[in-house]
Short mmCIF file of C-alpha atoms and ligand atoms in Angstrom, two decimals:
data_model
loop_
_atom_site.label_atom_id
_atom_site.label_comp_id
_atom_site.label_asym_id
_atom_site.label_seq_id
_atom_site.Cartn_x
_atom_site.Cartn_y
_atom_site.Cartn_z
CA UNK A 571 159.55 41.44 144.53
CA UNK A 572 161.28 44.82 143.37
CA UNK A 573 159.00 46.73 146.20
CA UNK A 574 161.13 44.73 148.74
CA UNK A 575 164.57 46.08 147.67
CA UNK A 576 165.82 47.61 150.42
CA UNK A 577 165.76 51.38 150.17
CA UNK A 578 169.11 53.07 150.19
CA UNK A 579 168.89 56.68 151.84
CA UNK A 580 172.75 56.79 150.88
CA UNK A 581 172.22 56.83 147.49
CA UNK A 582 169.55 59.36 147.15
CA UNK A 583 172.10 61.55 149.69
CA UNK A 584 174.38 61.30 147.36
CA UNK A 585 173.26 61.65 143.95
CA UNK A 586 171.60 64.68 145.79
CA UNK A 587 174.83 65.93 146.59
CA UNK A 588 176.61 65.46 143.31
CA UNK A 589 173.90 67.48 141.48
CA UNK A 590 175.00 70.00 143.41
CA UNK A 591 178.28 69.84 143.41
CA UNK A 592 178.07 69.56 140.01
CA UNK A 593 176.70 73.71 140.16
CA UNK A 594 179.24 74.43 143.20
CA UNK A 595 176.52 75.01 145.25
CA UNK A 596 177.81 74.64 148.69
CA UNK A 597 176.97 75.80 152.10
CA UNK A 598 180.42 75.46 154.15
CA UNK A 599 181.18 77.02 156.83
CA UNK A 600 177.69 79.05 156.49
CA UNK A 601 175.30 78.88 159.42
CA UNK A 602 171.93 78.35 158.17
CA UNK A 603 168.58 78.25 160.92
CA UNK A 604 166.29 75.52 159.60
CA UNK A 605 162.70 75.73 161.34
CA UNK A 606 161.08 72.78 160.55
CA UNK A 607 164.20 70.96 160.43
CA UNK A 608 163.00 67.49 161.62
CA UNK A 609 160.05 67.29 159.42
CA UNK A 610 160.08 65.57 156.02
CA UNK A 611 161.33 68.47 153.63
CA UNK A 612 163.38 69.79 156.10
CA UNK A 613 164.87 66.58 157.61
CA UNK A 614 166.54 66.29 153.77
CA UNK A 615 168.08 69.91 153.91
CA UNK A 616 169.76 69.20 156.91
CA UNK A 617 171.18 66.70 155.98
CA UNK A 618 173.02 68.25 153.29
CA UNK A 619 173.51 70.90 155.00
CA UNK A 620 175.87 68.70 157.51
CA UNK A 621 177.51 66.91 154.62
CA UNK A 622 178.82 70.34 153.04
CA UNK A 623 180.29 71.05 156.28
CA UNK A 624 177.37 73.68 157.17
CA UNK A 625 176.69 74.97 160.93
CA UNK A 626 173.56 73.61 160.62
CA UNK A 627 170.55 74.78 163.52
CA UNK A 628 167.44 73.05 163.43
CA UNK A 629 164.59 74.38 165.12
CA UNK A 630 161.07 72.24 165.53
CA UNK A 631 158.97 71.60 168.42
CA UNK A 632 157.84 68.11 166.65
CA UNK A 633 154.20 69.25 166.15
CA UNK A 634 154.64 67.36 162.23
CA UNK A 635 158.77 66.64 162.11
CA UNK A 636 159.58 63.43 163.90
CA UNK A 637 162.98 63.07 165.94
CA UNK A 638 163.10 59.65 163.93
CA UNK A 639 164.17 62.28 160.90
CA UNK A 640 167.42 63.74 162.50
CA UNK A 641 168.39 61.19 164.83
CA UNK A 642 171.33 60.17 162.86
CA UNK A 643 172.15 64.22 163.13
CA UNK A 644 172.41 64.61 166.45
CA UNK A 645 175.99 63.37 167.52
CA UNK A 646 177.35 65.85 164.76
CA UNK A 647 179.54 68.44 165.42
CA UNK A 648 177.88 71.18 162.60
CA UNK A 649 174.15 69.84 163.60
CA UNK A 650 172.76 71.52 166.85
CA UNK A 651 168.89 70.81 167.38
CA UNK A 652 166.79 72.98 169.00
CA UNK A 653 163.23 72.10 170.96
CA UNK A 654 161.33 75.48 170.21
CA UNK A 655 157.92 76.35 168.50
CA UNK A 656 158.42 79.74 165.83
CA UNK A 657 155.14 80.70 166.80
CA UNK A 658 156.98 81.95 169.76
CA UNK A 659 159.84 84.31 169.73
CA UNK A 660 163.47 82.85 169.90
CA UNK A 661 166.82 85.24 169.64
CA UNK A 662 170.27 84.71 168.74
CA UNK A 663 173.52 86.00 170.11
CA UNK A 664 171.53 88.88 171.93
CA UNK A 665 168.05 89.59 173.61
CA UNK A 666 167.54 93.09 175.22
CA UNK A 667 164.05 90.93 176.95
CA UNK A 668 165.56 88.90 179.70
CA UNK A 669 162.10 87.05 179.55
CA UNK A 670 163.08 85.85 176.04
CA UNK A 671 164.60 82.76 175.05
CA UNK A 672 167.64 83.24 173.88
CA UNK A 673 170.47 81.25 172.29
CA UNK A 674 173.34 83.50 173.24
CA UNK A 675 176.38 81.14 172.07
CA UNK A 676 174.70 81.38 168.50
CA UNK A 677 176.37 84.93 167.41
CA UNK A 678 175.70 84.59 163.77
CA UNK A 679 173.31 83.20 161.50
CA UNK A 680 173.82 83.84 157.93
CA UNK A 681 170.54 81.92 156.06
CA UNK A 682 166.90 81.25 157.56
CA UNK A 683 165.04 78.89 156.26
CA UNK A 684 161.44 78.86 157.42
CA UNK A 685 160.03 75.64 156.80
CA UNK A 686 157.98 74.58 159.28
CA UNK A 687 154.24 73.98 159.42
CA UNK A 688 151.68 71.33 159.12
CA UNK A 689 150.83 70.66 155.51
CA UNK A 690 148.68 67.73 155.51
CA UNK A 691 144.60 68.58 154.76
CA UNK A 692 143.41 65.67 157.04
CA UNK A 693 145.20 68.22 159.92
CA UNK A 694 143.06 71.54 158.37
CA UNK A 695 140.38 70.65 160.92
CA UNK A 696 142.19 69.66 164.50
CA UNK A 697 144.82 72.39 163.82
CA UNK A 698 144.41 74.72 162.29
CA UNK A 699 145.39 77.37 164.97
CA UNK A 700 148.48 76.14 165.05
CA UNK A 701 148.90 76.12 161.33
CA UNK A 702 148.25 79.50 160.98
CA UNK A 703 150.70 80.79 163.87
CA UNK A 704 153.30 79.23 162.31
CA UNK A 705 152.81 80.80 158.81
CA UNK A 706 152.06 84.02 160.51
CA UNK A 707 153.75 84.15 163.59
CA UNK A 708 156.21 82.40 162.82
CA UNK A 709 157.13 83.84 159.83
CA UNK A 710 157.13 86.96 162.04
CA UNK A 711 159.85 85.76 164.49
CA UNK A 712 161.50 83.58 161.92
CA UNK A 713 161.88 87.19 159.96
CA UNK A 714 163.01 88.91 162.98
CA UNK A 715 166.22 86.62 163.41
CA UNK A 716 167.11 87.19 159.56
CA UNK A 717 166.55 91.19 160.19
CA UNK A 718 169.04 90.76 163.41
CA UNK A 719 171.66 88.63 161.74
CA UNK A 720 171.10 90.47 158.53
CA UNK A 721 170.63 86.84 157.14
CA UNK A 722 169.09 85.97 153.82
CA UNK A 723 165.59 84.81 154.76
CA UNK A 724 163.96 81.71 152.44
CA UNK A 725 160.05 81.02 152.71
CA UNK A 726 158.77 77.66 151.55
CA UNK A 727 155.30 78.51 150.64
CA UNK A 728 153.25 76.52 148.61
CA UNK A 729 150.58 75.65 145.52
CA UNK A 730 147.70 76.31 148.24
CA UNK A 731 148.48 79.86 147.68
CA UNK A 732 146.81 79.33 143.77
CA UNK A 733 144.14 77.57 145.95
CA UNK A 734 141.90 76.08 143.17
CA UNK A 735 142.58 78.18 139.59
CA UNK A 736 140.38 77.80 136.23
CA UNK A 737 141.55 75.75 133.60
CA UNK A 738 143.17 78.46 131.88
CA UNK A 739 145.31 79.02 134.82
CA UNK A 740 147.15 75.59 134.29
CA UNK A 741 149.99 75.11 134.12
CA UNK A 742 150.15 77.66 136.78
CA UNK A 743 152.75 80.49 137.09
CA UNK A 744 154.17 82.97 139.67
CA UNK A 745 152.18 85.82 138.63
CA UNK A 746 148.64 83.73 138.73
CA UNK A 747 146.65 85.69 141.97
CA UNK A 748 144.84 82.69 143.06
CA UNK A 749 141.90 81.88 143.52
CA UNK A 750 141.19 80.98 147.49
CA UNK A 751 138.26 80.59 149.80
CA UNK A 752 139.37 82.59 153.06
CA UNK A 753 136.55 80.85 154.94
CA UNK A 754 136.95 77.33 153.42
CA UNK A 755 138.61 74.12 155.24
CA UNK A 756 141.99 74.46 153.53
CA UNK A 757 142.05 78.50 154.36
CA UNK A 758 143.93 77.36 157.57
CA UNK A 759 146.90 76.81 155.20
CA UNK A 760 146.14 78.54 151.88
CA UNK A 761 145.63 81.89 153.59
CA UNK A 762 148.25 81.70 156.11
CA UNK A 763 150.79 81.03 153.67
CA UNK A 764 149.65 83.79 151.19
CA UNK A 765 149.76 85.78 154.83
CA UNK A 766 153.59 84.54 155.17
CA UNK A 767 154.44 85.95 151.78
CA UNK A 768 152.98 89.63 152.78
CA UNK A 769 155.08 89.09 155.80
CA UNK A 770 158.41 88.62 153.79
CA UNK A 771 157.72 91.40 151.06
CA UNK A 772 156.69 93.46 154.33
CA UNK A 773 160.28 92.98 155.51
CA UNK A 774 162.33 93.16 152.16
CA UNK A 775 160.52 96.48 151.62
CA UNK A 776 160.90 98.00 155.17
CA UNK A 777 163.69 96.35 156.86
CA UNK A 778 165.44 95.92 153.29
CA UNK A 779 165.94 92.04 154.79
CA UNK A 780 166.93 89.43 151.18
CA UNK A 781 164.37 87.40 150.73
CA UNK A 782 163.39 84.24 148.27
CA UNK A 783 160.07 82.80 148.35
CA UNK A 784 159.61 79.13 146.96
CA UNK A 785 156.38 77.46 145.96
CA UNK A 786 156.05 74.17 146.62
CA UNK A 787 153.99 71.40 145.09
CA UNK A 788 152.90 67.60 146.23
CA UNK A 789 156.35 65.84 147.40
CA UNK A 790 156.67 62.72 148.15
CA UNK A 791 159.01 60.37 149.37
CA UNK A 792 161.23 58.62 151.85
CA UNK A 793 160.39 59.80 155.76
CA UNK A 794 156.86 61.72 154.19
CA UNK A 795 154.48 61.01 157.14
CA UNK A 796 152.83 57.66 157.49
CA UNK A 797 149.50 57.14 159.18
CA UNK A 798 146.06 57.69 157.93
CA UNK A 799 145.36 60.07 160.49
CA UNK A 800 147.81 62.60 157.98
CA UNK A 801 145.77 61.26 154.97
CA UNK A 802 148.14 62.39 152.38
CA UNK A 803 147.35 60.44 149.06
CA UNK A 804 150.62 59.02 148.11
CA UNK A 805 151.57 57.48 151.98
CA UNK A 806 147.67 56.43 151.94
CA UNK A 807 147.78 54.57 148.49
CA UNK A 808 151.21 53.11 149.71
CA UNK A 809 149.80 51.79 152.92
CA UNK A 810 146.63 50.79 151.54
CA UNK A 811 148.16 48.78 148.73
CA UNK A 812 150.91 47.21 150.78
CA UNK A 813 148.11 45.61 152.72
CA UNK A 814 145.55 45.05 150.42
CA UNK A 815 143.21 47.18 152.06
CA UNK A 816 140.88 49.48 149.29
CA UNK A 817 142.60 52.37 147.63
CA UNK A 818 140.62 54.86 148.50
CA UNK A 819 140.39 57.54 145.58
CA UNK A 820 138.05 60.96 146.73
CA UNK A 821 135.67 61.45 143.99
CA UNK A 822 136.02 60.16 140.64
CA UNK A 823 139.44 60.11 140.77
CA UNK A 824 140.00 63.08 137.84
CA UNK A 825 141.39 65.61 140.00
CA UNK A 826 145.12 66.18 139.26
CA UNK A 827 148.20 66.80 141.20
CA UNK A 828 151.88 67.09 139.96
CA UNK A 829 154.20 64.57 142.03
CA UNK A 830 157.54 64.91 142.81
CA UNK A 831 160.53 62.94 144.12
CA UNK A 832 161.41 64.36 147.25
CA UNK A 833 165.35 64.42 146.02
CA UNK A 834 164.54 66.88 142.91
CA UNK A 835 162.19 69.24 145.01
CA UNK A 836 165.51 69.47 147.47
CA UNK A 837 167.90 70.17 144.87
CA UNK A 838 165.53 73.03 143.07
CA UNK A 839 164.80 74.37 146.95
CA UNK A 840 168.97 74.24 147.82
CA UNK A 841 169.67 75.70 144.22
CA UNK A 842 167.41 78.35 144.76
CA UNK A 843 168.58 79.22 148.25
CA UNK A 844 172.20 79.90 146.70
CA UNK A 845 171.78 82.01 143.64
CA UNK A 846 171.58 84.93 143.98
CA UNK A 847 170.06 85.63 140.49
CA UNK A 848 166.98 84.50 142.92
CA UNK A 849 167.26 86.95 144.81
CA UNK A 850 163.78 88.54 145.77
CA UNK A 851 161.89 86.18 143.66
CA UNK A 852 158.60 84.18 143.92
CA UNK A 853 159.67 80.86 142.22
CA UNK A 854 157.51 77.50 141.49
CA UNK A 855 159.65 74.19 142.55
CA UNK A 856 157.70 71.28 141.40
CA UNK A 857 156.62 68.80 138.40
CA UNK A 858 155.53 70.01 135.51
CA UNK A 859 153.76 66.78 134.76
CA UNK A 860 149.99 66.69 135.87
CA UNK A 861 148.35 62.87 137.12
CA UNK A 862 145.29 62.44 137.66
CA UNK A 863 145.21 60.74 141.28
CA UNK A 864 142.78 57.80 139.70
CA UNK A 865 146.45 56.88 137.51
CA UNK A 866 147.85 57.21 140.73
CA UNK A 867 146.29 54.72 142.39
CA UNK A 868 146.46 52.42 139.50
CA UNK A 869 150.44 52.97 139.29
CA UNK A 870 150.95 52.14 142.98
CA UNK A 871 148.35 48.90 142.78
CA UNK A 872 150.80 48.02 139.86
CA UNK A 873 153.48 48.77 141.58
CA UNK A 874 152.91 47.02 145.02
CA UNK A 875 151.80 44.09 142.60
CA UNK A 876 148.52 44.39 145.26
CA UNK A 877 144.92 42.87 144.46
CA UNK A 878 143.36 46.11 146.69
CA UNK A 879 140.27 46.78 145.39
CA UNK A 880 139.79 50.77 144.13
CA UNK A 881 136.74 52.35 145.86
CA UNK A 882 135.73 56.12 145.55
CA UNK A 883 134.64 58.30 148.31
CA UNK A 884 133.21 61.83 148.11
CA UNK A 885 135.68 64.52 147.17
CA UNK A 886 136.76 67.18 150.09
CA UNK A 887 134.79 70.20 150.06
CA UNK A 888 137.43 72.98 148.14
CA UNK A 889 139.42 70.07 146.85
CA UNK A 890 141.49 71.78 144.03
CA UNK A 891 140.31 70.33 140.93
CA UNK A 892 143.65 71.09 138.81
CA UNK A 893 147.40 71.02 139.75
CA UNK A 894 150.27 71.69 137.94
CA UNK A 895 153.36 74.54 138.25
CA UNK A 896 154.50 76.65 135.41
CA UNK A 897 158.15 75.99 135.93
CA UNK A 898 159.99 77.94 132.96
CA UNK A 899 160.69 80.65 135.61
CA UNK A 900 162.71 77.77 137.84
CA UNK A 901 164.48 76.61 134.44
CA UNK A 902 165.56 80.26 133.68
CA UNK A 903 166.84 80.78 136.86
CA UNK A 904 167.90 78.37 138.75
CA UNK A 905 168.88 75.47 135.67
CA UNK A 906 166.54 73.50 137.27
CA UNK A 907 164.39 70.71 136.35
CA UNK A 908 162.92 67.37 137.94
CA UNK A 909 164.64 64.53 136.60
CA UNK A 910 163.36 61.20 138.45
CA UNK A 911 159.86 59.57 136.62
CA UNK A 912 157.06 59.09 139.02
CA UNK A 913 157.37 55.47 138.65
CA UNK A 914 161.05 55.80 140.03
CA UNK A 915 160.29 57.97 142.78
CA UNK A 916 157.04 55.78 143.83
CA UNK A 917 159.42 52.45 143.56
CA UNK A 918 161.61 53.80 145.86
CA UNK A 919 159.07 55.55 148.55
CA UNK A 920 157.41 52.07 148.47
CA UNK A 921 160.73 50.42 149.20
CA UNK A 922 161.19 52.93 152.36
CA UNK A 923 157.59 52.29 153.34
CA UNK A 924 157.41 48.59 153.27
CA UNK A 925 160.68 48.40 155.39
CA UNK A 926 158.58 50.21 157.61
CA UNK A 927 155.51 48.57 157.35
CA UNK A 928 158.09 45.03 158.46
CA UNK A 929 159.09 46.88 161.70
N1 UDP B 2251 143.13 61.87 148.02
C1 UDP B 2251 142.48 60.68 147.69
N2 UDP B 2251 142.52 59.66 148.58
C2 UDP B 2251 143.19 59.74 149.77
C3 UDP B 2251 143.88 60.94 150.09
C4 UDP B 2251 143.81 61.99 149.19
O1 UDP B 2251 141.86 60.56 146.62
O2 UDP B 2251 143.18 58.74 150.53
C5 UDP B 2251 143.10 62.97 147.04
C6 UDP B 2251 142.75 64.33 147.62
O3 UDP B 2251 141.35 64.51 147.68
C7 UDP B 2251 143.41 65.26 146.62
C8 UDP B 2251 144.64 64.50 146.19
O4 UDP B 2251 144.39 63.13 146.53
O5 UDP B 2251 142.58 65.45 145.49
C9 UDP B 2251 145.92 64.95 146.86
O6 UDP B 2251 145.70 64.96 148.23
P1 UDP B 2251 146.85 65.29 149.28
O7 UDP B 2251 146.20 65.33 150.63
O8 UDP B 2251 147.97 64.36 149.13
O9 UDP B 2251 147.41 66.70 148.87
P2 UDP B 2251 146.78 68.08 148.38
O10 UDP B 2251 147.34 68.23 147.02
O11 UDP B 2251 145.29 68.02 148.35
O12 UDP B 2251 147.30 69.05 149.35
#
């Protein structure tokens, strides 16, 4: 059956690369600070990062990222991992605090990509501490090294900051405010992030450090988490299907969210990182095409060719009703746009995940 072609992480490396290329956006010879580095978006960065030839650091303490992600990294000569949390301070090159950790071979970092945190809901309620140290805090530190190095400093913040906007507020752009409950079950994430931005325009505007802020929307893909203990809907429907458990949709199944192929979301987040015509933006990286997550459960029954029956649960309190990026600004700037149909992207996330499921 099609789902059991083998998935080729090559390929996807590859055409990654070539789109590129194809720009000349390359990141030899630059050393670039990846927190989050072993999770699922930020597993993919370093590995291009290593093919161009980058000094690539990766920094994650495996609270979400998975050594499974970078293992194929690790003998590398430009990939160095390192086992820290951001929440807690880490220096470069130079510490005046002997009590810090410090990295003193590292002299210079040129890029810092911030990337790590928990992003799954099903994790708003046994961590959110954590969640929002590492928006906050970490941001903080993650800042700090940029401000030391004189780096350029990239956030990857998120559609939670919109939190749940009216209907006229869809397709959603940069300069929508949001609409957020600080108190709710999702303010964990949605107000930590919106916290992390403050904390970058904090430092552009005081410490004059140059930032980019990118807001991502619902990726999925090849090494996403996998479990239903990290409940996110496309592994879920995947897993449920494969085994012909119930697909379970959360209340009638109307809500919408805007899926994207974990390859384009990399390329927009990579192209954005090298312009400089991005230079202190605020810019939306995901699909402009809205599902409703009903379709998506009937795509990925078709799909997986499963007889999994769908059953409906009650919705999340806050769930976000609507989903879906205004993405001219990401066009204008950054000449990019996804390319790969749902159906594509799901046929090959379901080929990763049933190779999975075998093991
Ligand atoms: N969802 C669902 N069934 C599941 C998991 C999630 O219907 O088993 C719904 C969830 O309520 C939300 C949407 O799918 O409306 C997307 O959920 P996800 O956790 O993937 O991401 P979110 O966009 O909410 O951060």
């Amino acid at each position: 059956m099609d789902f059991k072609l083998k998935y080729d992480f090559d390929q996807d490396v590859n055409e990654l690369l070539n789109r590129l290329s194809k720009e000349n956006i390359s990141f030899k010879n630059k050393t670039v600070l990846v927190s989050g580095g072993a999770g699922f978006l930020g597993s993919w960065v370093c590995d291009v990062l290593v093919k161009q030839r980058a000094n690539c650091i990766c920094l994650d303490n495996f609270s979400s990222g998975s050594g499974s992600n970078i293992a194929h990294l690790m003998d590398k000569d430009n990939f160095r991992f390192i086992y820290h949390d951001i929440s807690n301070p880490i220096y470069f090159g130079f510490s005046s605090y002997p009590e810090n950790v410090c990295v003193g071979d590292i002299k210079k970092i040129d890029i810092v990509m911030h990337m790590a945190s928990r992003a799954s809901p099903f994790e708003f309620k046994d961590h959110p501490i954590s969640i929002l140290k590492s928006n906050t805090l970490g941001t903080m530190n993650a800042l700090g090294i940029a401000k030391a190095h004189n780096a350029l400093f990239f956030y990857t913040s998120t559609s939670e900051v919109y939190g749940n906007p009216p209907d006229d507020a869809v397709p959603t752009s940069e300069d929508y405010f949001g609409h957020v409950n600080p108190v709710g079950p999702r303010s964990c994430y949605d107000e930590s992030k919106r916290a992390g931005e403050a904390f970058v325009k904090a430092y552009e505007l005081q410490h004059k450090i140059r930032t980019k802020i990118v807001r991502i929307f619902n990726t999925s893909g090849p090494r996403i988490r996998y479990g239903p203990e990290f409940g996110r809907v496309v592994p879920n429907f995947i897993h449920q299907a494969l085994n012909d458990q119930d697909i379970t949709v959360f209340g009638d199944g109307m809500q919408t969210r805007p899926f994207i192929y974990v390859i384009d979301e990399v390329e927009g987040i990579l192209k954005m990182v090298h312009k400089d015509e991005a230079l202190k933006e605020v810019i939306n990286i995901g699909n402009d095409k809205e599902y409703t997550i009903l379709e998506l459960a009937k795509i990925i029954k078709d799909l997986t060719n499963s007889s999994s029956k769908i059953v409906f649960k009650p919705l999340p309190i806050d769930d976000p009703i609507r989903r879906c990026p205004d993405i001219s600004k990401a066009k204008r700037i950054l000449n990019w746009e996804p390319t790969t149909s749902l159906e594509e992207g799901l046929r090959k996330t379901i080929a990763w995940f049933s190779a999975y499921e075998e093991k």
